[in-house]
Coordinates of C-alpha atoms in Angstrom, one line a residue:
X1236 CA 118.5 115.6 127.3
X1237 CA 114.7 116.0 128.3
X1238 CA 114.6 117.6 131.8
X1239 CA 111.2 117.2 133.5
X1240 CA 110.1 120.0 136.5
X1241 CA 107.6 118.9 138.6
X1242 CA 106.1 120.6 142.2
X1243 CA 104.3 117.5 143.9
X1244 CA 100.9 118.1 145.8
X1245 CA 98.2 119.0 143.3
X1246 CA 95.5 117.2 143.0
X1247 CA 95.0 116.3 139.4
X1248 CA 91.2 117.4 138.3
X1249 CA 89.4 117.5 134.8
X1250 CA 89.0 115.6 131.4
X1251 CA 91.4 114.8 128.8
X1252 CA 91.8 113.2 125.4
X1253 CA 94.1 110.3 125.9
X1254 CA 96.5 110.0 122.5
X1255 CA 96.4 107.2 119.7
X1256 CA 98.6 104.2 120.6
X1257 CA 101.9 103.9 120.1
X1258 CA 102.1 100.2 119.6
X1259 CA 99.3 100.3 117.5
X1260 CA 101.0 102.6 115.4
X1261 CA 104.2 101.1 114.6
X1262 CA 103.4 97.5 113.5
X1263 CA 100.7 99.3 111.5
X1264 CA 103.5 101.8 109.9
X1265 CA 105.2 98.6 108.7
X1266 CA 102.2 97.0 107.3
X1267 CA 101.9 99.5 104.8
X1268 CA 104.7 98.6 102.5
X1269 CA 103.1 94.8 102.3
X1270 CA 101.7 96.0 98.9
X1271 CA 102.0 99.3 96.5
X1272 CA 99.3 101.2 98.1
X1273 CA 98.4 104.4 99.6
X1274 CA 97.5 104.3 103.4
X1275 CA 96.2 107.2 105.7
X1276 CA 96.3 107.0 109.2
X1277 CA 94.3 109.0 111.5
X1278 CA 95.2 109.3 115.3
X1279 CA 98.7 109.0 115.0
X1280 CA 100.5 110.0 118.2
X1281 CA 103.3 112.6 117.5
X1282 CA 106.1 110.5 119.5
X1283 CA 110.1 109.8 118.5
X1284 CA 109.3 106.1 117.9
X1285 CA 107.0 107.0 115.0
X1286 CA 109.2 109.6 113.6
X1287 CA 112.1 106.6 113.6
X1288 CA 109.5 104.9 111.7
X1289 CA 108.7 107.4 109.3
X1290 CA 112.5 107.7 108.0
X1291 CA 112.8 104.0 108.2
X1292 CA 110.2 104.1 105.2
X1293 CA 111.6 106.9 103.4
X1294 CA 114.9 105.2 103.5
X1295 CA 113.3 102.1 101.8
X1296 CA 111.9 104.4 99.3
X1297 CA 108.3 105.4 100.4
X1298 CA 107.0 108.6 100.7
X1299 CA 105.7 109.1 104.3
X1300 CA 104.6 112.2 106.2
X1301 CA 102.4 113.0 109.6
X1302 CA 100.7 116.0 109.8
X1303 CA 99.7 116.6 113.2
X1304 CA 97.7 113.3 114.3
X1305 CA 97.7 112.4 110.7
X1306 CA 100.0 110.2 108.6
X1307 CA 100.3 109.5 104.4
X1308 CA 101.8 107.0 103.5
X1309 CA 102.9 105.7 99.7
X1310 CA 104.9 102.7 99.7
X1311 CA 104.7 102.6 95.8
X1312 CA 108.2 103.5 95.9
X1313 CA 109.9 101.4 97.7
X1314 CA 113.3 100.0 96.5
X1315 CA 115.2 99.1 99.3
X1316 CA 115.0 95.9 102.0
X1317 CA 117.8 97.0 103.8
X1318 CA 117.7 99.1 107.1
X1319 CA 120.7 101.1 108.5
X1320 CA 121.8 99.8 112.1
X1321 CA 121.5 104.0 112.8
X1322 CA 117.9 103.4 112.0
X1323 CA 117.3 100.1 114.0
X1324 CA 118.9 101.4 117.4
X1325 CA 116.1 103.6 117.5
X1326 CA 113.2 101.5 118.5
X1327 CA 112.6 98.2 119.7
X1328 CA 109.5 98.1 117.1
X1329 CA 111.9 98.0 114.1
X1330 CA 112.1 94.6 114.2
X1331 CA 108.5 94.3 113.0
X1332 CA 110.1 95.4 109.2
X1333 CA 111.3 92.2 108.8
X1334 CA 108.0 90.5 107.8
X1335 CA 106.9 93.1 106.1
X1336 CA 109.8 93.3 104.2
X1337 CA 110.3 89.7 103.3
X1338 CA 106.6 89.5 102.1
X1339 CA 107.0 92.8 99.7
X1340 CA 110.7 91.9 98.6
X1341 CA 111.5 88.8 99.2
X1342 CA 114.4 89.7 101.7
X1343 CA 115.3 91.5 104.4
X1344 CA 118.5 93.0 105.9
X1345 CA 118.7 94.8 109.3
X1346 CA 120.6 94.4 112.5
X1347 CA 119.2 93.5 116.2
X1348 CA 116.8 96.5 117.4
X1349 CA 117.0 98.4 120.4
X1350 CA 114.7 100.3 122.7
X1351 CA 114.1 100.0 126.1
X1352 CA 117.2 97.8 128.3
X1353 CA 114.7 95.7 129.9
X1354 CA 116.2 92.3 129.6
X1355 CA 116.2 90.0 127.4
X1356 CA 114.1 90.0 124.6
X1357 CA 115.0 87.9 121.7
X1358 CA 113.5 87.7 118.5
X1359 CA 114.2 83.8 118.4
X1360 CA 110.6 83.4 118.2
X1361 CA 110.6 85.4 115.0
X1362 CA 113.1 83.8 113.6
X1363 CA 111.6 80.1 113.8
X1364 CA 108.2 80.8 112.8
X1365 CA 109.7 83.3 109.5
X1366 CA 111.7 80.4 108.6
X1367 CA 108.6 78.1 109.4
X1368 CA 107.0 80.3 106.4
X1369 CA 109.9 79.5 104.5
X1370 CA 112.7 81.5 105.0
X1371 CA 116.5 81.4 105.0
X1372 CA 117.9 83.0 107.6
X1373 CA 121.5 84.3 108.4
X1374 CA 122.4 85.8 111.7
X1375 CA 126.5 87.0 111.8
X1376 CA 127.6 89.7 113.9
X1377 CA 124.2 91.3 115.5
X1378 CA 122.7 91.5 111.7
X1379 CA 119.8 89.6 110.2
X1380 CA 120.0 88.7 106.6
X1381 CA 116.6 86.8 105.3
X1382 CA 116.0 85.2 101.9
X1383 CA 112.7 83.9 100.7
X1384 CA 112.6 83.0 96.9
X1385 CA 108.6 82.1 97.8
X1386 CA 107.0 82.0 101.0
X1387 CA 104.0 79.4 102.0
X1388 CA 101.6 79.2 104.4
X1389 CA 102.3 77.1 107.6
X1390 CA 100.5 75.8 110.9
X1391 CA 102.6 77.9 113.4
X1392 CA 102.3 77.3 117.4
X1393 CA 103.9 80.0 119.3
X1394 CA 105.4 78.5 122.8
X1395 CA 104.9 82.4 124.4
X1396 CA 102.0 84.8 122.7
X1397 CA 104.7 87.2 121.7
X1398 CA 103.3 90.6 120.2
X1399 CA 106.8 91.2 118.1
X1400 CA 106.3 87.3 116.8
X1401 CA 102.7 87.4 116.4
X1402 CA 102.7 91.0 114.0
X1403 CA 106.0 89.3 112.2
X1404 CA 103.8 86.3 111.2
X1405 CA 100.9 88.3 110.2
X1406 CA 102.7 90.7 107.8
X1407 CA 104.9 87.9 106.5
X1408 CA 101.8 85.7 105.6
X1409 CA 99.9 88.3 104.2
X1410 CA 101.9 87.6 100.6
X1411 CA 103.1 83.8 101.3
X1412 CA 101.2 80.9 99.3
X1413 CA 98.5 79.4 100.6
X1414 CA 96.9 79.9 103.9
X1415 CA 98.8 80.2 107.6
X1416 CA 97.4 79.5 110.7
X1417 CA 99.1 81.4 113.9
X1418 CA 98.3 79.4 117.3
X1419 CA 99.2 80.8 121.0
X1420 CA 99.1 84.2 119.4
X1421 CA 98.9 87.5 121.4
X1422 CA 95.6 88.6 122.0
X1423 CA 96.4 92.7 122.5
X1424 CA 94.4 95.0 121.2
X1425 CA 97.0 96.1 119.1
X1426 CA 96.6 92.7 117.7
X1427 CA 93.3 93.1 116.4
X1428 CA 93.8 96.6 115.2
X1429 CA 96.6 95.0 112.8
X1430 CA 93.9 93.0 112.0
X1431 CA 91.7 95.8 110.8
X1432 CA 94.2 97.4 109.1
X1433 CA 95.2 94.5 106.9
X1434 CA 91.7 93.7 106.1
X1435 CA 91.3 97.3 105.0
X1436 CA 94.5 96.4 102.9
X1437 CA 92.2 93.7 101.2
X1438 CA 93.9 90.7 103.3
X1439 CA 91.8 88.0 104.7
X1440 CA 92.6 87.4 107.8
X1441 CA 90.4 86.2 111.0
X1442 CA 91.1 85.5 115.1
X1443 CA 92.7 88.0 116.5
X1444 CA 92.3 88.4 120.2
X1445 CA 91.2 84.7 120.4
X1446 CA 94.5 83.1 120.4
X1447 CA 94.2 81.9 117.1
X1448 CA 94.5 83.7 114.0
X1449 CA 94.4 82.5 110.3
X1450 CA 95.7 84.3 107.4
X1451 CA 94.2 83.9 104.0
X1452 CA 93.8 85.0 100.3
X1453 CA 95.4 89.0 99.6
X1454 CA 93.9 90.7 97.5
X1455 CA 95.3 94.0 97.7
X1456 CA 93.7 97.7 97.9
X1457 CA 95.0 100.5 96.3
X1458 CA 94.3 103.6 99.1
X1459 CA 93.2 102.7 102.5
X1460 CA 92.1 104.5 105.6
X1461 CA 92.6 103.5 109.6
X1462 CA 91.8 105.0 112.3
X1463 CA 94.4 104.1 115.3
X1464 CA 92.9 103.2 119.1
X1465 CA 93.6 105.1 122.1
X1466 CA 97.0 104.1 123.8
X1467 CA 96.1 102.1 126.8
X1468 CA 99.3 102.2 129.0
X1469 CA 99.3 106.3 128.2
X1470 CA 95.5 105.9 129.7
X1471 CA 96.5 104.1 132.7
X1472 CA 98.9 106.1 133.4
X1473 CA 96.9 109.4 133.3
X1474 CA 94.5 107.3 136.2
X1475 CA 97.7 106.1 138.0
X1476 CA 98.4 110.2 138.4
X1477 CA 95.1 110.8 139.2
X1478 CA 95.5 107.8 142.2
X1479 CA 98.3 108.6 143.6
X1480 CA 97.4 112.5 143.8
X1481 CA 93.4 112.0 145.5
X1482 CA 92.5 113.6 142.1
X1483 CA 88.9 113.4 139.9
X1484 CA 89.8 113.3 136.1
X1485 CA 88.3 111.6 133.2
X1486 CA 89.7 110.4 130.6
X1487 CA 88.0 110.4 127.0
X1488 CA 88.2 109.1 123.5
X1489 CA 89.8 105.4 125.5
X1490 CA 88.0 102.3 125.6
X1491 CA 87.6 100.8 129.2
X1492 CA 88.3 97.4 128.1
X1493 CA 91.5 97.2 127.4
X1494 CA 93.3 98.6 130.5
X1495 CA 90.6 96.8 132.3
X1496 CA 93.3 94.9 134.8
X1497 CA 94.4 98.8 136.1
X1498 CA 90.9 99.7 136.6
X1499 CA 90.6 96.3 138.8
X1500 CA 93.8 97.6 140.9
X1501 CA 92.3 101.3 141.3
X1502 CA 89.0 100.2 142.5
X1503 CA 90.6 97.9 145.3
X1504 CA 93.2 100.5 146.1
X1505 CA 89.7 102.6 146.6
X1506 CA 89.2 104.9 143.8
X1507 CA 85.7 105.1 142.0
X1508 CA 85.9 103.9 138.9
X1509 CA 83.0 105.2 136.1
X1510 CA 83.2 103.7 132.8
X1511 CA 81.3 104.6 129.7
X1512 CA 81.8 103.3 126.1
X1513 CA 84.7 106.1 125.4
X1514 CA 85.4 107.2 128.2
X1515 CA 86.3 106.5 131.9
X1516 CA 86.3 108.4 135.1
X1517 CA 88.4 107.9 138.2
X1518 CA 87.7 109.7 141.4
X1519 CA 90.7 108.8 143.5
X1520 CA 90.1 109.0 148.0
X1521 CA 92.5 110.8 150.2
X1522 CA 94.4 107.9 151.2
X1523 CA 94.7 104.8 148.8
X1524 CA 94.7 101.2 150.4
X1525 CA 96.8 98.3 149.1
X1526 CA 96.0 96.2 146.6
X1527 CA 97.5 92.7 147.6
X1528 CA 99.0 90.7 145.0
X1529 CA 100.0 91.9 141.3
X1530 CA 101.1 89.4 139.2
X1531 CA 101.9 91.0 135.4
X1532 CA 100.7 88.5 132.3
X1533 CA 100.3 88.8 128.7
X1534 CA 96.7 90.2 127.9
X1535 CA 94.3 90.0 129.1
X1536 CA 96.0 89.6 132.5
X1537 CA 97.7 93.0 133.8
X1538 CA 100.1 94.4 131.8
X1539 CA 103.7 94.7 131.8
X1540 CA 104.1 98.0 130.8
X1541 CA 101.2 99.4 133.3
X1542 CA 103.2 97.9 136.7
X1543 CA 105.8 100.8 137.2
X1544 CA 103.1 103.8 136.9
X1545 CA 100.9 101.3 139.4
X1546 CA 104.1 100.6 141.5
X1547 CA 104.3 104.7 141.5
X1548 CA 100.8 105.2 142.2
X1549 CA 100.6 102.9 145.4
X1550 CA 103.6 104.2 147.3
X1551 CA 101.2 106.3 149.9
X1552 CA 98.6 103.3 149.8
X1553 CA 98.2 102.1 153.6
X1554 CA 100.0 98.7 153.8
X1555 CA 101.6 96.1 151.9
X1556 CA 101.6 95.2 147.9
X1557 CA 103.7 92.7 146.1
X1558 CA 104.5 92.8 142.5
X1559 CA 105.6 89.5 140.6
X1560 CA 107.0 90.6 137.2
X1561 CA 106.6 87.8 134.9
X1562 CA 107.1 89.2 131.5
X1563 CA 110.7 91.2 131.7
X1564 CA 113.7 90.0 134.3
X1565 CA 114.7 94.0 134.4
X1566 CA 111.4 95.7 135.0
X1567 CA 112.1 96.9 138.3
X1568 CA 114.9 99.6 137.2
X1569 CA 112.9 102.5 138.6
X1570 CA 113.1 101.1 141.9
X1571 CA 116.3 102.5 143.2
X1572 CA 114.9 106.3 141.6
X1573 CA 111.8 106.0 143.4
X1574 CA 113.2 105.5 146.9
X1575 CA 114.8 108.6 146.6
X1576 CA 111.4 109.7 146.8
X1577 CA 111.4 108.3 150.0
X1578 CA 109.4 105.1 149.1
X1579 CA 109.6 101.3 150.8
X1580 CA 109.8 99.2 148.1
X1581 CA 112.0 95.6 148.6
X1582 CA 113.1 93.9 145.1
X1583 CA 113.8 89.7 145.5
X1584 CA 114.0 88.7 141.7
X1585 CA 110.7 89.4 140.1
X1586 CA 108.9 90.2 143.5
X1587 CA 109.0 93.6 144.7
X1588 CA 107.0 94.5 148.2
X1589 CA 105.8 97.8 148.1
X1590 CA 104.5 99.4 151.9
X1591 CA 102.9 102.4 152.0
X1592 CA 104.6 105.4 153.2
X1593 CA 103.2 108.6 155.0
X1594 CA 104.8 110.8 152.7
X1595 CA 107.1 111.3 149.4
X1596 CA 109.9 114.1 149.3
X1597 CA 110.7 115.9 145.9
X1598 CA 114.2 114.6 144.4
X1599 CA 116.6 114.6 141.4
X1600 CA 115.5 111.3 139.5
X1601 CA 117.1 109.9 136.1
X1602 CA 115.1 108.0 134.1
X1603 CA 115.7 104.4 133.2
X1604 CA 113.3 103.7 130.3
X1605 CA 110.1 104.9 129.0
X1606 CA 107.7 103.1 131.6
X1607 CA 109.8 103.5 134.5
X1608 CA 110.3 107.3 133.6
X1609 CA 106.7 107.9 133.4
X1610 CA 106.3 106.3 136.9
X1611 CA 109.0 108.8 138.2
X1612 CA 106.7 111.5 136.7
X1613 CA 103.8 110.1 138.7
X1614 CA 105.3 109.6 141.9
X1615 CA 106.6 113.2 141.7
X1616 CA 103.2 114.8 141.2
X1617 CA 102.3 112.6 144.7
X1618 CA 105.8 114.2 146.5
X1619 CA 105.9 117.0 148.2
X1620 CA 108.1 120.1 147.1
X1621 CA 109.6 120.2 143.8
X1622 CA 111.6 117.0 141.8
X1623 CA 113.6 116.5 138.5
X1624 CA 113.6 113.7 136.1
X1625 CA 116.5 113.5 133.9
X1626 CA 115.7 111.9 130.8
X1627 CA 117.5 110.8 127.3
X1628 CA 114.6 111.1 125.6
X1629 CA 112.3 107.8 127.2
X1630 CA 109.5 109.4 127.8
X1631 CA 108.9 111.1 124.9
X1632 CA 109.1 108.2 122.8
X1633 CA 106.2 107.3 124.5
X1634 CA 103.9 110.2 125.6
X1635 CA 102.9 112.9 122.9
X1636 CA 103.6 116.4 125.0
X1637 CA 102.6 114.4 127.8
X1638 CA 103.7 117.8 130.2
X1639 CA 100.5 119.6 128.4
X1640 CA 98.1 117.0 129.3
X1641 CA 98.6 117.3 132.8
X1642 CA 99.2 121.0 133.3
X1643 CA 95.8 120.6 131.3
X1644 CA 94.9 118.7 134.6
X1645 CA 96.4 120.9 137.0
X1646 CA 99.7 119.5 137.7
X1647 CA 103.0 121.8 137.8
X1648 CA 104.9 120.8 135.1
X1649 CA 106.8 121.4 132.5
X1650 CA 109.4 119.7 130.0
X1651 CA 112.8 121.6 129.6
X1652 CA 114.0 120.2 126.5

């Protein structure tokens, strides 16, 4: 148990690195065993969810080891495609093996992921669009057993841009027969840094972040080297903090464009926003205003996984905002934590009205899941007196010693682990 001590009322000031991205990370992870190669990875965040990673690929067979930001990979050695249902519960991101596997091995066993209880989440869409490629699939009893004696390319339409789906696709297609063409794909950054990193892998691939991506030729690389891009929802939440406390902080080594939707919300809730090519600035006033509508969309509307630390940071803001959650049914779970802060916040469905209060009061908070934990971190810094967040490990999985970034920044924090 992870037990987080925060005294509210500082005003966050000063410059930070912001870490490399999680998501980014993981579906590149799995990538790696799509041929016998060699892969280091620079700006890896130090997080559970890449650890979980890490032994899913030693388990298969790989050698694979981070060294502070650094990861070595040697997939050479794999000789599994089976993964442990101990190893799956881990992560939501697990998932992602499955195409990788199938286009290294051939086949694939593992049981439903976990992560985050968010709602529903099915992996339908990667089911249709692996057997699309040419793959038998068995589901019995929460476990997934795939077949593909040879997989070939296919013209695949995606009904949602699913990130999960969309990676699946691309690791799966790097090794099938002739060329596969992905439409209504997602257009995340993390999209196109899979890209990068399969190109690097000596894959031909093209589209990503247009909607439409098309898979190629593979020729494969022997050693590669990627560099992974600053986590965005860890970024926005470092500028939520500084919101919601009046601070001053910049945030380097991020690029401004993809948490571009946040910046949008700051700068109507009042804040200065200053953006340079790597780094951004956010000088927050005394008293935020509210920002109207929020409507969460896949990219490159506002994202999912930025609307609790918003939420957080706009509990002072003076009047109303309403928040439509369009992407998870159970996004709101942090809700019921945060008005023991002493916030006004109404849930109906997917709408949640949020009216600025006068002033939050330090509490004993538990936290729900990774996003909704780090906006119980961020309303706490905005409380007065001191507040507790109980955590089974959430936030971690998501924020590399996220307490030392912002004592770095002036907040009274720590992590009790």
């Amino acid at each position: 148990m992870d037990i987080w001590h925060l005294r509210g009322g500082n005003r966050l000031e000063g410059a930070c690195f912001v870490q490399g991205s999680k998501n980014a990370s993981l579906p590149i992870i799995a990538a790696s065993i799509i041929s016998p190669a060699r892969s280091e990875l620079l700006n890896v965040p130090q997080l559970r969810d890449v650890d979980a990673a890490l032994r899913i690929l030693r388990h298969l067979g790989c050698t694979a080891e981070q060294w502070g930001s650094d990861v070595y990979i040697d997939s050479a050695g794999l000789c599994r495609s089976a993964i442990p249902h101990s190893l799956m519960v881990e992560m939501r991101s697990s998932v992602i093996f499955m195409g990788a596997l199938i286009a290294r091995c051939g086949s694939a066993r593992l049981s439903l992921p976990g992560g985050c209880q968010l709602g529903k989440r099915p992996i339908d869409l990667h089911l249709a669009a692996l057997r699309q490629l040419g793959a038998e699939i068995d589901e019995a009893g929460g476990e997934i057993n795939c077949q593909a004696q040879e997989l070939h390319g296919a013209d695949i339409t995606l009904p949602f841009p699913s990130v999960g789906a969309t990676e699946n696709i691309m690791l799966a297609a790097a090794r099938a027969k002739g060329d596969t063409v992905i439409r209504g794909a997602a257009r995340e950054p993390e999209i196109i840094a899979l890209q990068e990193y399969l190109r690097a892998m000596g894959l031909n691939v093209t589209g990503a972040g247009s909607g439409t991506i098309c898979i190629g030729t593979f020729k494969p690389e022997k050693a590669v080297s990627h560099r992974i891009i600053p986590d965005r929802i860890v970024a926005s939440t470092i500028a939520c903090a500084a919101a919601a406390t009046g601070g001053n902080v910049e945030m380097r080594g991020v690029d401004p464009s993809h948490f571009s939707t946040v910046l949008h919300f700051l700068k109507l809730a009042g804040c200065d926003i200053m953006n340079s090519k790597r780094s951004v600035r956010v000088r927050a006033p005394g008293k935020l205003s509210a920002v109207g509508e929020v409507s969460t969309e896949p990219y490159p509307g506002f994202p999912t996984d930025a609307q609790p630390v918003l939420m957080a940071a706009l509990l002072k803001a003076e009047g109303r905002t309403v928040i439509t959650e369009n992407i998870f049914e159970n996004r709101y779970r942090q809700v019921p934590e945060l008005q023991r802060l002493g916030a006004d916040i109404a849930v109906s469905g997917r709408r949640a009205e949020i009216w600025g209060v006068d002033c939050l009061h330090g509490s004993a908070l538990t936290a729900t899941d990774l996003r909704g934990g780090a906006a119980m971190l961020v309303a706490a810094l905005a409380a007065r007196g001191e507040s507790t967040v109980f955590d089974d490990g959430h936030i971690t999985r998501g924020y590399e010693r996220f307490d030392m970034r912002l004592r770095s920044l002036g907040a009274d924090i720590y992590l009790e682990c």
